[in-house]
Amino acid sequence: MGYRPALALLDILRGEGVDRIFGNPGTTELPFLAALSETDGAPEYVLGVHEGAVVSMADGYARATGRPAFVSLHIAAGLANGLIGLLNARRSRTPLVVMAGQQDRRHLQQDPMLSGDLIGLATPAVKATYDVQHAHDLPLALRRAFAQAVRPPAGPVFLSVPVDLLAEDTEVEVPARTPVPPQGPAVGLERAALLLGGATRPAIVAGDGVGRENALDALVRVAETVGATVHHQPMADFLDFPTTHPLYAGALPPRHDVIRATLDAYDVVLIAGAHAFTPHPYSPGPALPSALTVVHLDPDPDEIGRNFPADAGLVGALGPSLHRLAELLRERVPAHTAKGRILRAGERHTAERDRTESAARAAYSEAPLAPWAAAHAVARGLPPDAAVVEEAITVGLLVRRLVRLDRPGSYTHTVGGGLGWGIGAAVGRALAEPDRPVVAVLGDGSALFGLQSLWSAARQQTPVLFVVMNNGAYRTVQDTYEAMGGKGVCPGTELGQLDFVRAADFFGVEAVRARSADHVCELVAGVGELSGPRLVDVRLREQSPSGH
């Protein structure tokens, strides 16, 4: 059956499960917008007033739904504004299909206003690009884009589509969607079971692939079967292992020297779905001890052997592979051995958590708050079914140490490093899961980069609690400066006293200033009662959050 190009585009979107379009429109998108307005059952258009907000909302939505989100940007400038979000999505492996309208081809050689090299701009930030020049190529390119967006490693795919192409009075054929069978268990699991089952001090590094593929239960089975201590990968973007579990030992820091020292306590490690231990900042030497036996499992074959050698490299879907590995390990590890390891690890980890909790509780006060107290108040107030979207950088590290979460999808972050993601991602998350409480924990610098997303929160009336940790500085830069031996105040890092209550009011978002740590806890605990967005301005003391 033939369709005009813009209608063919909509037909494919519906077939791919797209129910919302995240965009900021311009003249080069008018044929697409016209088709949306004229089509019954078309996806809802979710407006963002800045492309950074648009892409971050789509990122949060795609993570929550588990399917690619569709983004519509406007020409070169709109694409450029969205590049930070696309870099984050590529790093975090979020599946997005992104379309930007290009200027009319009939005068493109004359360098018209707003035109630009869209493919050149997008290429470093996405998995693949399509420069669509013929109407009959659009449906095929779209089908490919959706398939590529989810294929390991998942990520954003970009299409440049000229405005006159979408407006053509011609019919194009829409190819049927081809279902792709899911990836199966890895080959070589018997050798992995032999190595891991023979360990005397086994460990697991839980990578973000576990959270993305909803394989937490499978990884818990493996950990309990062998009695392995579990660490989150450095700068994890997902909840990849329950932080309530007795085997959980916290996250590895993103420094090779500290990772190496931590993993030196083990003889065999299973690295499941972790992206290459990306370091920040630099430290000399490899991430893994030379004597450590490594079993590396990932759905992406390019990860195996990429940054460190593996004694057993396995490629396959994480859930099926881990469930099969647990079965094989049950035959090799006596139940009493695993149970003993779990008990000893639980005693050790409980004592460590109690010390951390005590230090944080001792810092409770009226505002301004110590960072430890603010982080603890958030963690203590979280409802059991809450989803945390975190972009708090320094205070976020403390939140990670304190949260007690075990439900898949209950913690998200972006390792991409482009600030401004958090507010929009939380809005997208709430749109995808309207019945789940969403708490966004934000640094003040991060919030400033993404402040325009509050407009969409108010427009959509998403019941998100935005908790802004307001320390008046780029604290992570200051801390790193001090660690490197810098003297005095690091230039360019002081933001001054910011009033986020007034900023939220401008966008139509209810806001309150936290009076104390207990007040923060109370506000977080009440997130489930929200009928629209609310912002909490948490004033912090002028001290590094590394101190209590």
Coordinates of C-alpha atoms in Angstrom, one line a residue:
M1 CA 0.0 0.0 0.0
G2 CA 1.3 3.5 -0.9
Y3 CA 1.4 6.6 1.3
R4 CA 2.6 10.1 0.9
P5 CA 6.0 10.4 2.6
A6 CA 4.8 12.2 5.8
L7 CA 2.0 9.7 6.2
A8 CA 4.4 6.8 5.5
L9 CA 6.6 8.1 8.3
L10 CA 3.6 8.1 10.7
D11 CA 2.6 4.6 9.7
I12 CA 6.0 3.3 10.5
L13 CA 6.1 5.1 13.8
R14 CA 2.9 3.5 14.9
G15 CA 4.1 0.1 13.7
E16 CA 7.3 0.5 15.8
G17 CA 5.2 1.2 18.9
V18 CA 5.9 5.0 19.0
D19 CA 3.0 6.7 21.0
R20 CA 4.8 9.9 21.7
I21 CA 7.0 12.2 19.6
F22 CA 9.4 14.5 21.5
G23 CA 10.1 17.6 19.6
N24 CA 10.7 21.3 19.1
P25 CA 9.2 22.3 15.7
G26 CA 10.3 24.6 13.0
T27 CA 9.5 25.4 9.4
T28 CA 11.3 22.3 8.0
E29 CA 9.0 20.1 10.0
L30 CA 5.7 21.6 8.8
P31 CA 4.8 18.7 6.4
F32 CA 5.3 16.3 9.3
L33 CA 3.3 18.4 11.7
A34 CA 0.5 18.8 9.2
A35 CA 0.3 15.0 8.8
L36 CA 0.2 14.7 12.6
S37 CA -2.8 17.1 12.8
E38 CA -4.7 15.3 10.0
T39 CA -4.2 11.7 11.2
D40 CA -6.5 10.0 13.7
G41 CA -4.6 8.0 16.3
A42 CA -1.3 9.8 15.6
P43 CA 1.3 9.8 18.3
E44 CA 1.1 12.6 20.9
Y45 CA 3.5 15.5 20.3
V46 CA 5.4 16.3 23.5
L47 CA 6.8 19.8 23.2
G48 CA 10.1 20.9 24.7
V49 CA 11.2 24.5 24.7
H50 CA 14.8 23.6 24.1
E51 CA 16.3 20.7 22.2
G52 CA 18.3 19.6 25.3
A53 CA 15.0 19.1 27.1
V54 CA 13.5 17.3 24.1
V55 CA 16.3 14.7 23.9
S56 CA 16.5 14.1 27.6
M57 CA 12.8 13.6 27.9
A58 CA 13.0 11.0 25.1
D59 CA 16.0 9.4 26.9
G60 CA 14.0 8.9 30.1
Y61 CA 11.0 7.7 28.2
A62 CA 13.0 5.1 26.2
R63 CA 14.7 3.8 29.3
A64 CA 11.3 3.3 31.1
T65 CA 9.5 1.7 28.1
G66 CA 12.3 -0.4 26.9
R67 CA 11.7 0.6 23.2
P68 CA 13.1 3.4 21.0
A69 CA 11.8 6.9 21.5
F70 CA 11.3 9.2 18.5
V71 CA 12.7 12.7 18.4
S72 CA 12.0 15.5 16.0
L73 CA 14.6 18.3 15.9
H74 CA 14.7 21.5 13.7
I75 CA 17.5 21.8 11.2
A76 CA 21.2 22.5 12.1
A77 CA 20.7 24.7 15.1
G78 CA 18.2 22.4 16.7
L79 CA 20.4 19.4 16.1
A80 CA 23.3 21.3 17.6
N81 CA 21.3 22.1 20.7
G82 CA 20.4 18.4 21.0
L83 CA 23.9 17.1 20.7
I84 CA 24.6 17.0 24.4
G85 CA 21.6 14.7 24.9
L86 CA 22.6 12.5 22.0
L87 CA 26.1 12.1 23.4
N88 CA 24.5 11.1 26.7
A89 CA 22.2 8.7 25.0
R90 CA 25.1 7.1 23.1
R91 CA 27.2 6.7 26.2
S92 CA 24.2 5.3 28.2
R93 CA 23.1 3.1 25.2
T94 CA 19.6 4.6 25.1
P95 CA 17.7 3.6 21.9
L96 CA 16.5 6.8 20.1
V97 CA 15.5 7.5 16.5
V98 CA 16.1 11.1 15.8
M99 CA 14.9 13.0 12.7
A100 CA 15.9 16.6 11.8
G101 CA 14.3 18.5 8.9
Q102 CA 16.8 19.8 6.3
Q103 CA 16.3 22.9 4.1
D104 CA 14.5 22.6 0.7
R105 CA 16.8 20.7 -1.7
R106 CA 15.8 23.1 -4.6
H107 CA 17.9 25.8 -3.0
L108 CA 20.2 24.0 -0.7
Q109 CA 23.3 24.7 -2.8
Q110 CA 22.7 28.4 -2.3
D111 CA 23.4 28.0 1.4
P112 CA 20.0 29.2 2.7
M113 CA 19.4 30.4 6.2
L114 CA 19.3 27.6 8.8
S115 CA 20.9 25.0 6.6
G116 CA 24.0 23.1 7.6
D117 CA 25.8 19.8 7.4
L118 CA 23.4 17.7 9.5
I119 CA 25.2 14.5 8.9
G120 CA 28.5 16.0 9.8
L121 CA 27.1 17.4 13.1
A122 CA 25.4 14.2 14.1
T123 CA 28.0 11.6 13.2
P124 CA 30.2 11.8 16.4
A125 CA 27.1 11.6 18.7
V126 CA 25.1 8.7 17.2
K127 CA 25.5 5.1 16.1
A128 CA 24.5 5.7 12.5
T129 CA 23.2 8.4 10.1
Y130 CA 20.9 8.5 7.1
D131 CA 21.0 11.4 4.6
V132 CA 17.6 10.7 3.0
Q133 CA 17.5 12.3 -0.5
H134 CA 14.6 10.3 -2.2
A135 CA 11.1 9.8 -0.9
H136 CA 11.2 6.1 -1.8
D137 CA 14.2 5.7 0.5
L138 CA 12.5 7.2 3.6
P139 CA 10.5 4.1 4.7
L140 CA 13.5 1.7 4.3
A141 CA 15.8 4.1 6.2
L142 CA 13.3 4.4 9.1
R143 CA 13.0 0.7 9.4
R144 CA 16.7 0.3 9.5
A145 CA 17.0 3.1 12.1
F146 CA 14.6 1.5 14.5
A147 CA 16.4 -1.9 14.1
Q148 CA 19.8 -0.4 14.6
A149 CA 18.8 1.7 17.6
V150 CA 18.1 -1.5 19.7
R151 CA 20.8 -3.7 18.3
P152 CA 23.8 -4.1 20.8
P153 CA 25.2 -1.7 21.6
A154 CA 21.9 0.2 21.6
G155 CA 22.0 4.0 20.9
P156 CA 20.6 6.9 18.9
V157 CA 20.3 6.8 15.1
F158 CA 19.9 10.0 13.1
L159 CA 18.0 10.8 9.9
S160 CA 18.3 14.0 7.9
V161 CA 15.0 14.6 5.9
P162 CA 14.6 17.6 3.6
V163 CA 11.3 19.6 4.0
D164 CA 10.4 19.3 0.3
L165 CA 10.8 15.5 0.4
L166 CA 8.2 15.2 3.2
A167 CA 5.8 17.4 1.2
E168 CA 6.1 15.5 -2.1
D169 CA 2.8 14.6 -3.7
T170 CA 3.9 11.0 -4.4
E171 CA 3.3 7.6 -2.9
V172 CA 5.9 5.4 -1.4
E173 CA 5.7 1.8 -0.4
V174 CA 6.1 0.9 3.3
P175 CA 8.0 -2.3 3.9
A176 CA 6.6 -4.6 6.6
R177 CA 8.3 -4.7 9.9
T178 CA 10.5 -7.7 10.3
P179 CA 10.5 -9.1 13.9
V180 CA 14.1 -9.8 15.1
P181 CA 14.4 -12.9 17.3
P182 CA 15.9 -12.1 20.7
Q183 CA 19.5 -13.0 21.4
G184 CA 20.0 -16.3 23.1
P185 CA 22.4 -17.6 25.8
A186 CA 26.1 -17.3 25.3
V187 CA 28.2 -20.2 24.0
G188 CA 31.0 -21.3 26.4
L189 CA 29.0 -21.1 29.7
E190 CA 30.4 -24.4 30.8
R191 CA 34.0 -23.0 30.9
A192 CA 32.7 -19.9 32.7
A193 CA 31.1 -22.2 35.3
L194 CA 34.3 -24.1 35.7
L195 CA 36.3 -21.0 36.4
L196 CA 33.8 -19.3 38.6
G197 CA 32.8 -22.5 40.4
G198 CA 36.4 -23.2 41.3
A199 CA 37.0 -19.8 42.9
T200 CA 37.8 -19.4 46.6
R201 CA 37.1 -15.6 46.6
P202 CA 34.6 -15.0 43.8
A203 CA 33.3 -11.6 42.8
I204 CA 30.9 -10.1 40.3
V205 CA 30.9 -6.7 38.7
A206 CA 27.3 -5.9 37.8
G207 CA 27.2 -3.8 34.6
D208 CA 24.5 -1.6 33.1
G209 CA 23.6 -4.2 30.6
V210 CA 22.0 -6.1 33.5
G211 CA 19.7 -3.1 34.2
R212 CA 19.0 -2.4 30.6
E213 CA 18.0 -6.0 29.9
N214 CA 16.1 -6.4 33.1
A215 CA 18.3 -9.3 34.2
L216 CA 18.6 -8.5 37.9
D217 CA 16.9 -11.7 39.1
A218 CA 19.2 -13.7 36.9
L219 CA 22.3 -12.0 38.3
V220 CA 21.1 -12.5 41.9
R221 CA 20.7 -16.2 41.2
V222 CA 24.3 -16.5 40.0
A223 CA 25.6 -14.4 43.0
E224 CA 23.7 -16.5 45.5
T225 CA 24.6 -19.8 43.9
V226 CA 28.3 -19.1 44.2
G227 CA 28.3 -16.7 47.1
A228 CA 30.0 -14.0 45.2
T229 CA 30.5 -10.4 46.5
V230 CA 28.9 -8.0 44.0
H231 CA 30.0 -4.5 43.0
H232 CA 28.3 -2.1 40.7
Q233 CA 30.3 -1.0 37.7
P234 CA 31.9 2.5 37.9
M235 CA 29.4 5.3 37.3
A236 CA 26.5 2.9 36.8
D237 CA 23.5 4.3 34.9
F238 CA 21.1 1.7 36.2
L239 CA 20.3 -0.4 39.3
D240 CA 22.1 -3.5 38.2
F241 CA 22.0 -5.4 41.6
P242 CA 19.7 -4.9 44.6
T243 CA 21.5 -2.6 47.1
T244 CA 19.6 -4.3 49.9
H245 CA 21.2 -7.7 49.2
P246 CA 23.8 -9.0 51.7
L247 CA 26.3 -9.7 48.9
Y248 CA 26.2 -6.1 47.6
A249 CA 29.4 -4.2 48.3
G250 CA 28.8 -0.9 46.6
A251 CA 30.0 0.6 43.4
L252 CA 33.6 0.6 42.1
P253 CA 35.0 4.1 41.6
P254 CA 36.0 5.2 38.1
R255 CA 39.8 5.1 38.9
H256 CA 41.9 2.2 37.6
D257 CA 44.2 2.2 40.7
V258 CA 41.3 1.9 43.1
I259 CA 39.4 -0.7 41.0
R260 CA 42.6 -2.7 40.9
A261 CA 43.1 -2.5 44.6
T262 CA 39.5 -3.4 45.3
L263 CA 39.4 -6.4 43.0
D264 CA 42.8 -7.7 44.2
A265 CA 40.9 -9.2 47.1
Y266 CA 39.3 -11.8 44.8
D267 CA 40.7 -14.6 42.6
V268 CA 37.9 -14.9 40.0
V269 CA 35.5 -12.1 38.8
L270 CA 32.5 -12.3 36.6
I271 CA 32.0 -9.0 34.7
A272 CA 28.4 -9.0 33.4
G273 CA 27.3 -6.3 30.9
A274 CA 29.8 -3.7 32.0
H275 CA 31.2 -1.2 29.5
A276 CA 34.9 -1.3 29.7
F277 CA 35.5 0.4 33.1
T278 CA 35.7 3.9 31.5
P279 CA 38.1 5.8 33.9
H280 CA 37.8 9.4 35.2
P281 CA 40.2 10.9 36.1
Y282 CA 43.3 9.2 34.8
S283 CA 45.3 6.9 37.1
P284 CA 48.2 4.8 35.9
G285 CA 48.1 1.1 35.3
P286 CA 45.4 -1.4 34.2
A287 CA 42.0 -1.7 35.9
L288 CA 42.3 -5.4 36.8
P289 CA 45.0 -7.1 38.8
S290 CA 47.2 -9.3 36.6
A291 CA 46.5 -12.5 38.7
L292 CA 42.7 -12.1 38.6
T293 CA 40.8 -14.7 36.5
V294 CA 38.2 -12.9 34.4
V295 CA 34.9 -14.2 33.0
H296 CA 33.4 -11.5 30.8
L297 CA 29.8 -11.7 29.6
D298 CA 28.2 -9.1 27.3
P299 CA 25.6 -8.9 24.5
D300 CA 28.0 -6.7 22.5
P301 CA 30.9 -8.7 21.0
D302 CA 33.0 -5.6 20.7
E303 CA 33.1 -5.3 24.5
I304 CA 35.0 -8.6 24.9
G305 CA 38.7 -8.0 25.2
R306 CA 38.2 -4.3 24.4
N307 CA 40.0 -2.8 27.4
F308 CA 41.2 -5.8 29.4
P309 CA 41.8 -9.5 28.6
A310 CA 39.4 -12.2 29.6
D311 CA 40.1 -15.8 30.4
A312 CA 36.5 -16.6 29.2
G313 CA 34.8 -14.1 26.9
L314 CA 31.1 -14.8 26.3
V315 CA 28.6 -13.1 24.0
G316 CA 24.9 -13.5 24.5
A317 CA 21.7 -12.1 26.1
L318 CA 22.4 -11.5 29.8
G319 CA 19.2 -12.9 31.3
P320 CA 19.2 -16.3 29.6
S321 CA 23.0 -16.6 29.9
L322 CA 23.0 -15.8 33.6
H323 CA 20.1 -18.2 34.4
R324 CA 21.9 -21.0 32.6
L325 CA 25.2 -20.1 34.4
A326 CA 23.4 -20.3 37.7
E327 CA 22.2 -23.9 36.9
L328 CA 25.7 -24.9 35.9
L329 CA 27.2 -23.4 39.1
R330 CA 24.7 -25.2 41.3
E331 CA 26.4 -28.5 40.2
R332 CA 29.8 -27.2 41.2
V333 CA 29.4 -25.1 44.3
P334 CA 28.1 -26.8 47.5
A335 CA 25.1 -25.0 48.9
H336 CA 26.7 -24.7 52.3
T337 CA 29.8 -23.1 50.8
A338 CA 27.6 -20.4 49.1
K339 CA 25.6 -19.9 52.2
G340 CA 28.7 -19.4 54.4
R341 CA 30.0 -16.8 51.9
I342 CA 26.7 -15.0 51.9
L343 CA 26.5 -14.9 55.7
R344 CA 30.1 -13.5 56.1
A345 CA 29.6 -10.9 53.4
G346 CA 26.3 -9.9 54.9
E347 CA 27.9 -9.3 58.3
R348 CA 30.7 -7.3 56.7
H349 CA 28.5 -5.2 54.5
T350 CA 25.9 -4.6 57.2
A351 CA 28.5 -3.2 59.5
E352 CA 29.9 -0.9 56.8
R353 CA 26.4 0.3 55.9
D354 CA 25.6 0.9 59.6
R355 CA 28.7 3.1 60.0
T356 CA 27.7 5.1 56.9
E357 CA 24.2 5.5 58.1
S358 CA 25.3 6.6 61.6
A359 CA 27.7 9.2 60.2
A360 CA 24.9 10.6 57.9
R361 CA 22.3 10.7 60.7
A362 CA 24.8 12.5 63.0
A363 CA 25.0 15.3 60.4
Y364 CA 21.2 16.1 60.5
S365 CA 20.4 19.7 61.2
E366 CA 18.4 22.6 60.1
A367 CA 19.2 24.1 56.7
P368 CA 21.7 24.6 55.3
L369 CA 22.5 20.9 55.4
A370 CA 25.6 18.8 55.3
P371 CA 25.7 16.9 52.0
W372 CA 25.7 13.5 53.9
A373 CA 22.5 14.5 55.7
A374 CA 20.8 15.7 52.6
A375 CA 21.6 12.5 50.7
H376 CA 20.5 10.3 53.7
A377 CA 17.2 12.2 54.0
V378 CA 16.4 11.5 50.3
A379 CA 17.3 7.8 50.7
R380 CA 15.4 7.4 53.9
G381 CA 12.3 9.1 52.5
L382 CA 12.1 7.1 49.2
P383 CA 8.9 5.0 48.8
P384 CA 9.6 1.3 48.0
D385 CA 8.3 1.7 44.5
A386 CA 10.0 5.0 43.7
A387 CA 12.2 5.6 40.6
V388 CA 15.2 7.8 41.2
V389 CA 16.6 9.9 38.4
E390 CA 20.0 11.2 39.5
E391 CA 22.2 13.9 38.1
A392 CA 23.7 15.3 41.3
I393 CA 27.4 14.5 40.5
T394 CA 29.1 14.9 44.0
V395 CA 26.0 14.5 46.2
G396 CA 24.8 11.7 43.9
L397 CA 27.8 9.6 44.9
L398 CA 26.5 9.8 48.5
V399 CA 23.0 9.0 47.5
R400 CA 24.2 5.9 45.7
R401 CA 25.9 4.7 49.0
L402 CA 22.7 5.2 51.0
V403 CA 19.7 4.1 48.9
R404 CA 18.1 0.8 49.6
L405 CA 16.6 -0.3 46.3
D406 CA 15.8 -3.6 44.8
R407 CA 13.1 -3.0 42.1
P408 CA 14.4 -3.0 38.4
G409 CA 14.5 0.5 36.9
S410 CA 14.5 2.2 40.3
Y411 CA 17.7 4.1 39.7
T412 CA 18.9 5.9 36.5
H413 CA 21.8 8.2 35.8
T414 CA 23.8 9.1 32.7
V415 CA 27.5 8.5 32.4
G416 CA 27.6 10.7 29.3
G417 CA 28.7 13.7 31.3
G418 CA 26.6 16.3 29.4
L419 CA 24.9 18.3 32.1
G420 CA 21.2 19.1 31.9
W421 CA 19.8 15.6 31.4
G422 CA 18.2 15.0 34.8
I423 CA 15.0 17.2 34.7
G424 CA 14.0 16.1 31.3
A425 CA 14.8 12.5 31.9
A426 CA 12.6 12.5 35.0
V427 CA 9.7 14.0 33.0
G428 CA 10.1 11.3 30.3
R429 CA 10.2 8.7 33.0
A430 CA 7.0 10.0 34.6
L431 CA 5.2 10.0 31.2
A432 CA 6.2 6.4 30.6
E433 CA 5.2 5.2 34.2
P434 CA 2.6 7.6 35.4
D435 CA 1.7 5.5 38.4
R436 CA 5.2 5.2 39.7
P437 CA 6.7 7.9 42.0
V438 CA 9.6 9.7 40.4
V439 CA 12.3 11.6 42.4
A440 CA 14.9 13.5 40.5
V441 CA 18.0 14.3 42.6
L442 CA 19.9 17.1 40.9
G443 CA 23.0 19.2 41.4
D444 CA 22.5 23.0 41.1
G445 CA 24.9 23.2 38.1
S446 CA 23.1 20.3 36.4
A447 CA 19.7 21.9 37.0
L448 CA 20.8 25.1 35.5
F449 CA 21.8 23.4 32.3
G450 CA 18.4 21.7 32.0
L451 CA 16.1 24.3 33.6
Q452 CA 13.9 24.6 30.4
S453 CA 12.7 21.1 31.0
L454 CA 10.6 22.4 34.0
W455 CA 8.3 24.0 31.3
S456 CA 7.5 20.6 30.0
A457 CA 7.0 19.2 33.5
A458 CA 4.4 22.0 34.2
R459 CA 2.8 21.6 30.7
Q460 CA 2.5 17.8 31.1
Q461 CA 1.7 18.0 34.8
T462 CA 4.1 15.1 35.5
P463 CA 4.1 14.2 39.3
V464 CA 7.9 14.4 39.7
L465 CA 9.7 15.7 42.8
F466 CA 12.8 17.6 41.7
V467 CA 15.3 17.8 44.6
V468 CA 18.0 20.3 43.9
M469 CA 21.2 20.0 45.9
N470 CA 22.1 23.7 46.1
N471 CA 25.7 24.2 47.1
G472 CA 26.4 27.3 44.9
A473 CA 29.4 25.8 43.1
Y474 CA 30.7 23.3 40.6
R475 CA 31.7 21.2 43.5
T476 CA 33.1 18.2 41.7
V477 CA 35.6 20.5 39.8
Q478 CA 36.6 22.1 43.1
D479 CA 37.1 18.7 44.8
T480 CA 39.2 17.5 41.9
Y481 CA 41.2 20.7 41.9
E482 CA 42.0 20.3 45.6
A483 CA 42.9 16.6 45.1
M484 CA 45.4 17.6 42.4
G485 CA 47.1 20.0 44.8
G486 CA 45.4 23.2 43.5
K487 CA 45.8 26.2 45.8
G488 CA 43.1 28.7 46.7
V489 CA 39.7 28.9 45.0
C490 CA 39.4 27.1 41.7
P491 CA 38.6 29.9 39.1
G492 CA 35.2 29.7 37.4
T493 CA 33.5 27.3 39.8
E494 CA 31.5 29.6 42.1
L495 CA 27.8 29.9 41.2
G496 CA 26.8 32.0 44.2
Q497 CA 23.5 31.7 46.1
L498 CA 20.8 30.5 43.6
D499 CA 17.1 30.7 44.2
F500 CA 15.5 27.6 42.6
V501 CA 12.1 28.4 44.2
R502 CA 11.9 31.5 42.1
A503 CA 13.2 29.7 39.0
A504 CA 10.5 27.0 39.4
D505 CA 7.8 29.6 39.9
F506 CA 8.7 31.2 36.6
F507 CA 8.0 27.9 34.8
G508 CA 4.8 27.3 36.7
V509 CA 6.2 24.6 39.0
E510 CA 5.3 24.5 42.7
A511 CA 8.4 24.8 44.8
V512 CA 9.5 24.8 48.5
R513 CA 12.8 25.5 50.3
A514 CA 13.8 22.6 52.6
R515 CA 13.9 23.7 56.3
S516 CA 15.8 20.7 57.6
A517 CA 17.0 17.1 56.8
D518 CA 13.8 15.8 58.3
H519 CA 11.8 18.1 56.1
V520 CA 13.6 16.7 53.0
C521 CA 12.8 13.2 54.1
E522 CA 9.1 14.2 54.6
L523 CA 8.9 15.8 51.2
V524 CA 10.4 12.8 49.5
A525 CA 8.2 10.4 51.3
G526 CA 5.2 12.3 50.0
V527 CA 6.1 12.0 46.3
G528 CA 3.3 9.5 45.7
E529 CA 0.7 12.1 46.7
L530 CA 1.8 14.6 44.0
S531 CA -0.7 15.5 41.2
G532 CA 1.9 17.7 39.4
P533 CA 5.6 18.6 39.6
R534 CA 7.2 20.0 42.7
L535 CA 10.7 21.3 43.3
V536 CA 12.6 21.3 46.6
D537 CA 15.5 23.7 47.0
V538 CA 18.0 22.1 49.4
R539 CA 20.6 24.6 50.6
L540 CA 23.9 22.9 51.4
R541 CA 26.7 24.0 53.6
E542 CA 29.9 25.2 52.0
Q543 CA 31.9 22.1 52.4
S544 CA 33.0 19.2 50.3
P545 CA 30.4 16.3 50.4
S546 CA 33.3 14.0 51.1
G547 CA 33.3 15.3 54.6
H548 CA 30.6 14.4 57.2

